[in-house]
Coordinates of C-alpha atoms and ligand atoms in Angstrom, one line a residue:
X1 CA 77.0 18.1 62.5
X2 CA 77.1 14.4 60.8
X3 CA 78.1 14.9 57.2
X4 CA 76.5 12.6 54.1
X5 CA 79.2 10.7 52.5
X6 CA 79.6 12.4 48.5
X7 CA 80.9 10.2 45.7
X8 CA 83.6 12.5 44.8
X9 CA 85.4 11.2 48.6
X10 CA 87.2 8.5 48.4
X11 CA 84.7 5.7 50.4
X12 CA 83.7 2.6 50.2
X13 CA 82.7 3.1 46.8
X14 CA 85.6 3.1 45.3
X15 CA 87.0 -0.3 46.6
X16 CA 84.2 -1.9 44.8
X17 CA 84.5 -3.2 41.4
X18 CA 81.5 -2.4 39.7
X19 CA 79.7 -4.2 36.0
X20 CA 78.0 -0.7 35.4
X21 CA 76.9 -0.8 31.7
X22 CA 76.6 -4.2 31.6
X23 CA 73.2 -5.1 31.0
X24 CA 71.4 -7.4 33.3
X25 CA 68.5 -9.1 31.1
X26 CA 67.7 -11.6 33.6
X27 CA 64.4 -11.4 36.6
X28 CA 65.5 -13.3 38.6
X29 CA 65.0 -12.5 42.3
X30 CA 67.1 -12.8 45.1
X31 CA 65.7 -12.0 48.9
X32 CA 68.5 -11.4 52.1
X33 CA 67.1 -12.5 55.3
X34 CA 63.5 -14.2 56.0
X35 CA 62.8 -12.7 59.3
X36 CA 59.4 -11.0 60.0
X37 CA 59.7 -9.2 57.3
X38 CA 61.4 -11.3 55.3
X39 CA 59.4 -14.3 55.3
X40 CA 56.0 -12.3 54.5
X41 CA 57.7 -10.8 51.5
X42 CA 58.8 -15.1 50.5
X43 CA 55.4 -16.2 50.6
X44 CA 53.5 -13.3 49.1
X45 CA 55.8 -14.1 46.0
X46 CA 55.6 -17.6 46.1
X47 CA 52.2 -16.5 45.2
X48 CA 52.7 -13.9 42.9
X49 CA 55.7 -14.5 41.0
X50 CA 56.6 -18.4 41.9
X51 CA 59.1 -18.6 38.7
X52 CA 61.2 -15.3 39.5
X53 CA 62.1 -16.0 42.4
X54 CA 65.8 -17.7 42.6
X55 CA 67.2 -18.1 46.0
X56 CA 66.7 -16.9 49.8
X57 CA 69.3 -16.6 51.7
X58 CA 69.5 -16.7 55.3
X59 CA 72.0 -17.0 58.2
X60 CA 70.8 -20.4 59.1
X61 CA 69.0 -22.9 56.2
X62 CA 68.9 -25.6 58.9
X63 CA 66.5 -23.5 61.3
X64 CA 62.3 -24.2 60.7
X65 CA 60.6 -21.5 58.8
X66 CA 56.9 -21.2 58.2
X67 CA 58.2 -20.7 54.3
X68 CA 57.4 -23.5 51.5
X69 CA 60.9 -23.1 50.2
X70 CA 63.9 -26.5 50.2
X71 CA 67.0 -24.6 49.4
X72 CA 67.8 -21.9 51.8
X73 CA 71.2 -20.4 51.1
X74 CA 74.0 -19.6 53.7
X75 CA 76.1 -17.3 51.6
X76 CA 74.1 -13.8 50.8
X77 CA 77.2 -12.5 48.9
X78 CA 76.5 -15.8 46.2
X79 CA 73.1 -14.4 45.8
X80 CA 73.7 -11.2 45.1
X81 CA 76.3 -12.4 42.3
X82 CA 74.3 -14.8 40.9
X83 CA 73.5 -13.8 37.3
X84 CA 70.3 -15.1 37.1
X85 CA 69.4 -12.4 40.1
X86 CA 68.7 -9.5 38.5
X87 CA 66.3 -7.9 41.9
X88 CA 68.1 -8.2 45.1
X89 CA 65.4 -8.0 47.9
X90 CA 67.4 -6.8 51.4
X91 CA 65.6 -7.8 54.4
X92 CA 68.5 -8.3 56.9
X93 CA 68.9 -4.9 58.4
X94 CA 70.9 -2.7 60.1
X95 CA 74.0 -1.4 59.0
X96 CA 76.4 -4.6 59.0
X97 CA 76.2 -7.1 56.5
X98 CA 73.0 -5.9 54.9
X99 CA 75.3 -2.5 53.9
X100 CA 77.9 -4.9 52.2
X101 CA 75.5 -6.7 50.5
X102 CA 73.4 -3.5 49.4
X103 CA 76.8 -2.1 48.2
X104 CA 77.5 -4.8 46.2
X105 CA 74.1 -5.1 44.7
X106 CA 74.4 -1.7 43.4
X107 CA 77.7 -1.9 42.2
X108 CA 76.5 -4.9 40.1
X109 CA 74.5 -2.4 38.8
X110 CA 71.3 -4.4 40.0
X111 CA 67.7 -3.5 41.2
X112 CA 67.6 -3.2 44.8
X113 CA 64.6 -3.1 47.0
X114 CA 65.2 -2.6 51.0
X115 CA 63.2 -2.0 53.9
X116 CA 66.5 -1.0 55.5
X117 CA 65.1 2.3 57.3
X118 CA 68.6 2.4 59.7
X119 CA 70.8 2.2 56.3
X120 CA 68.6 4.8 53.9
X121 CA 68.6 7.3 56.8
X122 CA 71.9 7.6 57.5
X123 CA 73.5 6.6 53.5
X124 CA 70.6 6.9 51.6
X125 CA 71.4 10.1 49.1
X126 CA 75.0 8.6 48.4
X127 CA 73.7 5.0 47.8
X128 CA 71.3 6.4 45.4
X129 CA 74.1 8.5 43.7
X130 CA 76.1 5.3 43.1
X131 CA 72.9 3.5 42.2
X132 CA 72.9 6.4 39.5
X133 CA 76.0 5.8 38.6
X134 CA 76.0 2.0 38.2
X135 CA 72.6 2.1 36.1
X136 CA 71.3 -0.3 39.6
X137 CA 68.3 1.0 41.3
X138 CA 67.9 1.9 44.6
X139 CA 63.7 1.2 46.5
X140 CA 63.0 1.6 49.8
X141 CA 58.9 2.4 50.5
X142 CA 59.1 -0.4 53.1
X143 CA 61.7 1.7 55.1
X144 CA 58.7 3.9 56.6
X145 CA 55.3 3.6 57.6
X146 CA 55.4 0.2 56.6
X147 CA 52.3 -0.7 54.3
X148 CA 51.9 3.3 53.9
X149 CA 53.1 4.4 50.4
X150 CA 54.4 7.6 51.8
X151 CA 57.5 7.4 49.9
X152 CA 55.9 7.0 46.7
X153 CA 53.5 9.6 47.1
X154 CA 56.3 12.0 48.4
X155 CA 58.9 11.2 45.2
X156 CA 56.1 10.8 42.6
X157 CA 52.4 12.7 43.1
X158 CA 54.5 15.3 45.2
X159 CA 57.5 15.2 43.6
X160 CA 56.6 19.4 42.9
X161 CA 54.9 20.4 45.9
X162 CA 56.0 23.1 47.7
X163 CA 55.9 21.2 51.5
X164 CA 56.1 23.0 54.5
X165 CA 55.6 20.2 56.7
X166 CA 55.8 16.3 57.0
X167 CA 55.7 14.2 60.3
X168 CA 53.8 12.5 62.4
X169 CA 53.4 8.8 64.2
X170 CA 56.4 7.1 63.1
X171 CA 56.8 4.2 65.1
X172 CA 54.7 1.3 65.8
X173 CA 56.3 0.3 69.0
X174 CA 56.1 3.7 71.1
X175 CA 53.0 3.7 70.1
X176 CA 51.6 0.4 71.6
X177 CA 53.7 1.1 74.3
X178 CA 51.9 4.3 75.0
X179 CA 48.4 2.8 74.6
X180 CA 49.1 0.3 76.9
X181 CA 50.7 2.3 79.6
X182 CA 47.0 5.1 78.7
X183 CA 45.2 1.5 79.4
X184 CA 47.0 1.0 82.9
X185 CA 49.9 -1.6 81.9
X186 CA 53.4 -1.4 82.8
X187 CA 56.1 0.1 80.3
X188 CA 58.4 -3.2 80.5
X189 CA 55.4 -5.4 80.0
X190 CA 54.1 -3.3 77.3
X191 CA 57.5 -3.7 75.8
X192 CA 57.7 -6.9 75.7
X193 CA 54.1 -7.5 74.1
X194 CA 55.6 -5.4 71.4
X195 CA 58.3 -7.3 70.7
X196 CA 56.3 -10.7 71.0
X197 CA 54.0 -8.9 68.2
X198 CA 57.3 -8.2 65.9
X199 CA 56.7 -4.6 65.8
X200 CA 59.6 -3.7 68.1
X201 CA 63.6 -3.3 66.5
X202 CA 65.3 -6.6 67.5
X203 CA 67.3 -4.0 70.1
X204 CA 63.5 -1.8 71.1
X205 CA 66.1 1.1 72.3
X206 CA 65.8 1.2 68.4
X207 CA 62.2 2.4 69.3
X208 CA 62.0 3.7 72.6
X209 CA 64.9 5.9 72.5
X210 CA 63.4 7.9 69.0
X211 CA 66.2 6.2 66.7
X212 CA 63.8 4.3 64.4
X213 CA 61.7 7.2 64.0
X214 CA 64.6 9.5 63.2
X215 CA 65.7 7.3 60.3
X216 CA 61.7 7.4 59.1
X217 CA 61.8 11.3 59.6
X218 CA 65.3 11.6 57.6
X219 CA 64.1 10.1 54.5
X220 CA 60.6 11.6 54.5
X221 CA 62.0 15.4 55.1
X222 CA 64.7 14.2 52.5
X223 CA 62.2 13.6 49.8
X224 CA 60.0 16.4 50.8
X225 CA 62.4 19.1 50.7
X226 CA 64.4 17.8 48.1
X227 CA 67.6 17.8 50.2
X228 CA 70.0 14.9 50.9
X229 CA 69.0 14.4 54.7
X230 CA 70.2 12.0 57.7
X231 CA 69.1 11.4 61.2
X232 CA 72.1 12.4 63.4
X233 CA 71.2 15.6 62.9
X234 CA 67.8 15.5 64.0
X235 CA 67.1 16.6 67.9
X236 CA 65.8 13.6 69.4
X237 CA 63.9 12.1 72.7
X238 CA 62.2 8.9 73.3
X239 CA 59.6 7.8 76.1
X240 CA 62.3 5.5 78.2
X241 CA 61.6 8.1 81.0
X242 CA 57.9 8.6 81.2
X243 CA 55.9 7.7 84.0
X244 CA 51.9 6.3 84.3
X245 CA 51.2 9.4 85.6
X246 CA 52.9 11.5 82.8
X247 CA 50.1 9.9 80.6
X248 CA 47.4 10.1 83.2
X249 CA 48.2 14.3 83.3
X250 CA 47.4 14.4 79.4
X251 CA 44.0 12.5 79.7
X252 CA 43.1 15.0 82.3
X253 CA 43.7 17.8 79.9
X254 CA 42.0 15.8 76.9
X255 CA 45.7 15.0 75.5
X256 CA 47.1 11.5 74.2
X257 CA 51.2 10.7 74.6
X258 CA 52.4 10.6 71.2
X259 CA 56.1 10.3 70.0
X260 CA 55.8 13.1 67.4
X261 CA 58.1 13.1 64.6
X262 CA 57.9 16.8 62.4
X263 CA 59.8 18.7 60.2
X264 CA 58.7 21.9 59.5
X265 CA 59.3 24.9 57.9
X266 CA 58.9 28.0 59.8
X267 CA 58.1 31.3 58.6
X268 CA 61.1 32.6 58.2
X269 CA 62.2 29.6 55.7
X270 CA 64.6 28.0 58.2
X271 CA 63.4 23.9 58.6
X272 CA 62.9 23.0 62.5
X273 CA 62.8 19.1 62.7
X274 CA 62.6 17.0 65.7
X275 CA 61.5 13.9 67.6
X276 CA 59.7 13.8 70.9
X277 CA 57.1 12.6 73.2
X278 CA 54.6 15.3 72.8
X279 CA 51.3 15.7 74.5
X280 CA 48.6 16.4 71.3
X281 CA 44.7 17.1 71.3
X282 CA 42.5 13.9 71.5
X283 CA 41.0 14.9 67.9
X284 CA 44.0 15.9 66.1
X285 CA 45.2 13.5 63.2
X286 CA 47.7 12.6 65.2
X287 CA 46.1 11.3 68.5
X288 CA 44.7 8.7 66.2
X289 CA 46.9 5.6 65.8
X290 CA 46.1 2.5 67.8
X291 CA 48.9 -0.1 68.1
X292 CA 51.1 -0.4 65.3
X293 CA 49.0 2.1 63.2
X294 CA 50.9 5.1 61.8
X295 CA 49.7 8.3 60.8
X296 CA 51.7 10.6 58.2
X297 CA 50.2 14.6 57.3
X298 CA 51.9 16.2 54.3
X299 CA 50.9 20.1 54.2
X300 CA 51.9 21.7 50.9
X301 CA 51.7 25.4 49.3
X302 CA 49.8 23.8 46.4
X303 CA 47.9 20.3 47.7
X304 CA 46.9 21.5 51.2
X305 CA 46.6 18.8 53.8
X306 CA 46.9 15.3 53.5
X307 CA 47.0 12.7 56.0
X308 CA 47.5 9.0 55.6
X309 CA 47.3 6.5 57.8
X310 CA 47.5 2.8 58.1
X311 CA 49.4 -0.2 59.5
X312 CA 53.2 1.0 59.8
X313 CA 54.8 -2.4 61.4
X314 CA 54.8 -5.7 61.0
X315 CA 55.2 -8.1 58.7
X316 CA 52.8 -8.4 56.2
X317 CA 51.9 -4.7 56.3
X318 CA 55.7 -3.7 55.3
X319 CA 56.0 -7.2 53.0
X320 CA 53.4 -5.4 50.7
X321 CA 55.1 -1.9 50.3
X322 CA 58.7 -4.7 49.7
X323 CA 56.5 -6.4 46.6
X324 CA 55.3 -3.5 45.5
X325 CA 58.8 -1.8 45.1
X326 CA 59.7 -5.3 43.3
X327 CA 56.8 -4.9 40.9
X328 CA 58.1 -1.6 40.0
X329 CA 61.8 -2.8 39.4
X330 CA 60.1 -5.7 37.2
X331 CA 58.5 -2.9 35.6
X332 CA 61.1 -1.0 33.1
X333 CA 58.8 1.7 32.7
X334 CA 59.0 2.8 36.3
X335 CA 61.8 5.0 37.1
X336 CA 63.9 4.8 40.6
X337 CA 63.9 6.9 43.3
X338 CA 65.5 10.4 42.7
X339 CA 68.8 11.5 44.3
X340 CA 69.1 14.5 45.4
X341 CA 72.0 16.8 45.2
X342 CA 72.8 20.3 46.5
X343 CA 73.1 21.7 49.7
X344 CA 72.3 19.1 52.5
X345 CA 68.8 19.5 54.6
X346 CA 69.4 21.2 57.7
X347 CA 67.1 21.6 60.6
X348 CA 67.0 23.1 63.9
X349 CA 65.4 22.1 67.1
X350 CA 61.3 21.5 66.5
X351 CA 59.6 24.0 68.8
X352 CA 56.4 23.8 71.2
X353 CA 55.3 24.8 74.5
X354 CA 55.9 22.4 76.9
X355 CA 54.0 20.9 80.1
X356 CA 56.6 20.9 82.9
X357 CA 54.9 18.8 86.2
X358 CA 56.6 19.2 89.5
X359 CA 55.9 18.5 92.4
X360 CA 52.6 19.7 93.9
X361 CA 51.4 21.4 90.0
X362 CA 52.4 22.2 86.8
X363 CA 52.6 24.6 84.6
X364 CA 52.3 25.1 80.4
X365 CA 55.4 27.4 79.4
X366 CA 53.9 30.9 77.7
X367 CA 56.4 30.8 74.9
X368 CA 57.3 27.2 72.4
X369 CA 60.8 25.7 73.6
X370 CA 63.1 24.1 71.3
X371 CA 63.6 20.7 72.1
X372 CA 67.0 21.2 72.9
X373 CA 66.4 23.2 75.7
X374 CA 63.8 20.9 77.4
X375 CA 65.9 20.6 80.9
X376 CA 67.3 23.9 80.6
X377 CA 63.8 25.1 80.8
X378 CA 63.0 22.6 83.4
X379 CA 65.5 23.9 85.7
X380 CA 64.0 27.6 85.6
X381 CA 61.1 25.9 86.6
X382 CA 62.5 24.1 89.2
X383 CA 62.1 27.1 91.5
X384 CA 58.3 25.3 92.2
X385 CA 59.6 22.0 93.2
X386 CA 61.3 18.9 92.0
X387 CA 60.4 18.8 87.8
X388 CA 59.2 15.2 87.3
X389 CA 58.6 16.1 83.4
X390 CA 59.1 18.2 81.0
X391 CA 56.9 17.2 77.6
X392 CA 55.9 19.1 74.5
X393 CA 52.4 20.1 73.9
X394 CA 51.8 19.3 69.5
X395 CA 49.6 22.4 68.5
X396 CA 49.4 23.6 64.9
X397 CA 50.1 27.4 66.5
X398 CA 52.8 26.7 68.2
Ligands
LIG401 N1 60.1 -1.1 65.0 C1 59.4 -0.4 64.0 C2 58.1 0.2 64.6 C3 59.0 -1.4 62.9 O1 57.8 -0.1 65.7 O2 57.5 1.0 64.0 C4 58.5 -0.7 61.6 O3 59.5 0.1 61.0

């Protein structure tokens, strides 16, 4: 099982010098990359907060962007040492560069904001212990649901709710891609729409292979069951292999493709976590988001059910969660995000019962199957005929 890097390890960490302590009086922001994201989260603070804003840097300052800004910088690193950045805004991504940079940021003991989903999933709890320990801050509601302020509502209003479950629609792209193929359009076709839109990962197996909603599931089970938390240990499918007609046998049963992503507690206190294509009820929560909508259900001992919904990719939509985190960094009353410490979360398999379609029928299993043991189970059934799918069936009973 993937381990979280600690502090008390020698890592990366250590290599870096760090000015924790030293007080960093100025505003000045600083923004990484001005990409989809990147360039909605430029203009809306052109807008908001014209005289904070210092320098954007960006791998080419030559190349035309629909941004009103003259100086483009070529060298991230100067930006993030500039003094007069005190709010280092990383919109880059992935785990290459954007991970140095965020490093650095912190150990200059700076305010960083990220909508860096692949870098909070899998280093998140040990970024925000050195953020701790540098006196920098460490944001990141953009990371999921994009305009969505699950983050906030999970580390704040929640921040004492006893969950037992979070999860949902995680993933703008799988989504679309899903809707489309319901409406009668070709995967690849769909695909491609989705990455003309900017919703899809700049690789989409990113999307269609459940990565990008791991990361999101990671950091929300992370902050709703308190425990440091990454997405290589979540089981995981994606929809690469479903058909037209694997769609077409959920409408006939009143069921819309989803790609679920749930963590759960189960009875017995053990957390069962998971992403998946899973067939759910045309009236659940879940069977709502169209496009790049997401949908997010908390269910808690004390605050019951609540579902929130709303535009989870896309530029603007995640620019707004990126200037609100920068508002709160602005804002010395806010406090950062907590880091958790203790035992890290572990999960096993989510469970469900499972539509397996062969050849000449199908059949619904009578007992949930852990999504680990999807072709296992498809082989038993196999017996009937050659299995063309094997997909989960979301039911609350399950
Ligand atoms: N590729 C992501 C999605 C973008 O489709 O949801 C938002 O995180």
């Amino acid at each position: 099982m993937p381990t979280i890097p600690r502090l008390d390890r020698p890592s990366d960490a250590s290599s870096i010098s760090t000015t924790a302590g030293t007080a960093v009086r100025e505003r000045g922001i600083g923004l990484l990359g001005c990409g989809t994201v990147g360039s909605s989260v430029a203009r809306r603070l052109l807008v908001s907060h014209p005289e904070l804003l210092r320098a954007i840097a960006v791998r080419d300052p030559h190349k035309p962007r629909a941004v009103a800004w003259d100086d483009f910088e070529s060298d991230p690193f100067e930006v993030v040492d500039d003094p007069a950045v005190r709010i280092v805004i990383e919109c880059i991504g992935g785990v290459g560069i954007a991970r140095e940079l965020v490093l650095r940021a912190i150990a200059r003991g700076k305010d960083v904001v990220t909508a860096n989903k692949d870098l909070i999933a899998t280093e998140g709890p040990w970024l925000a212990a050195f953020a701790a320990r540098t006196g920098a801050t460490l944001r990141y509601e953009a990371a999921v649901g994009g305009a969505i302020p699950i983050v906030r509502a999970l580390s704040g209003a929640l921040a004492n709710e006893d969950v037992s479950e979070v999860g949902g629609v995680l993933n703008g792209t799988t989504n679309f891609v899903l809707d489309a193929m319901a409406g009668g359009a070709d995967y690849g076709e769909a695909l491609a729409e989705a990455q003309r839109l900017g919703f899809a990962e700049s690789d989409p197996r990113a999307d269609v292979d459940g990565h990008d909603a791991a990361h999101k599931l990671a950091i929300l089970a992370g902050l709703a069951f308190r425990r440091p938390s990454v997405s290589p240990q979540l089981a995981r499918r994606g929809i690469s292999s479903l058909s037209s007609d694997d769609v077409a046998a959920g409408a006939e049963r009143g069921w819309r493709l989803k790609l679920l992503a749930m963590a759960q507690r189960t009875a017995s206190g053990q957390i069962e976590a998971g992403i998946t294509p899973a067939f759910i009820p045309e009236d659940h929560p879940f069977a709502q988001p169209r496009g790049a909508e997401n949908v997010v259900r908390v269910v808690g001992r004390n605050c019951g059910t609540l579902t929130f919904s709303g535009l989870g990719a896309g530029g603007d939509p995640t620019a707004s969660a990126v200037v609100a985190d920068v508002i709160a960094a602005l804002d010395a009353r806010t406090t950062s995000l907590p880091a958790y410490t203790g035992a890290d979360l572990v999960s096993s398999p989510l469970r469900s019962r499972v539509l397996v379609r062969f050849r000449g029928g199908s059949v619904v299993t009578p007992e949930p199957v852990p999504l680990d043991e999807l072709e296992a189970t498809a082989r038993v059934y196999g017996v009937h005929g050659d299995v063309r799918s094997i997909i989960p069936i979301w039911s609350e009973a399950a």
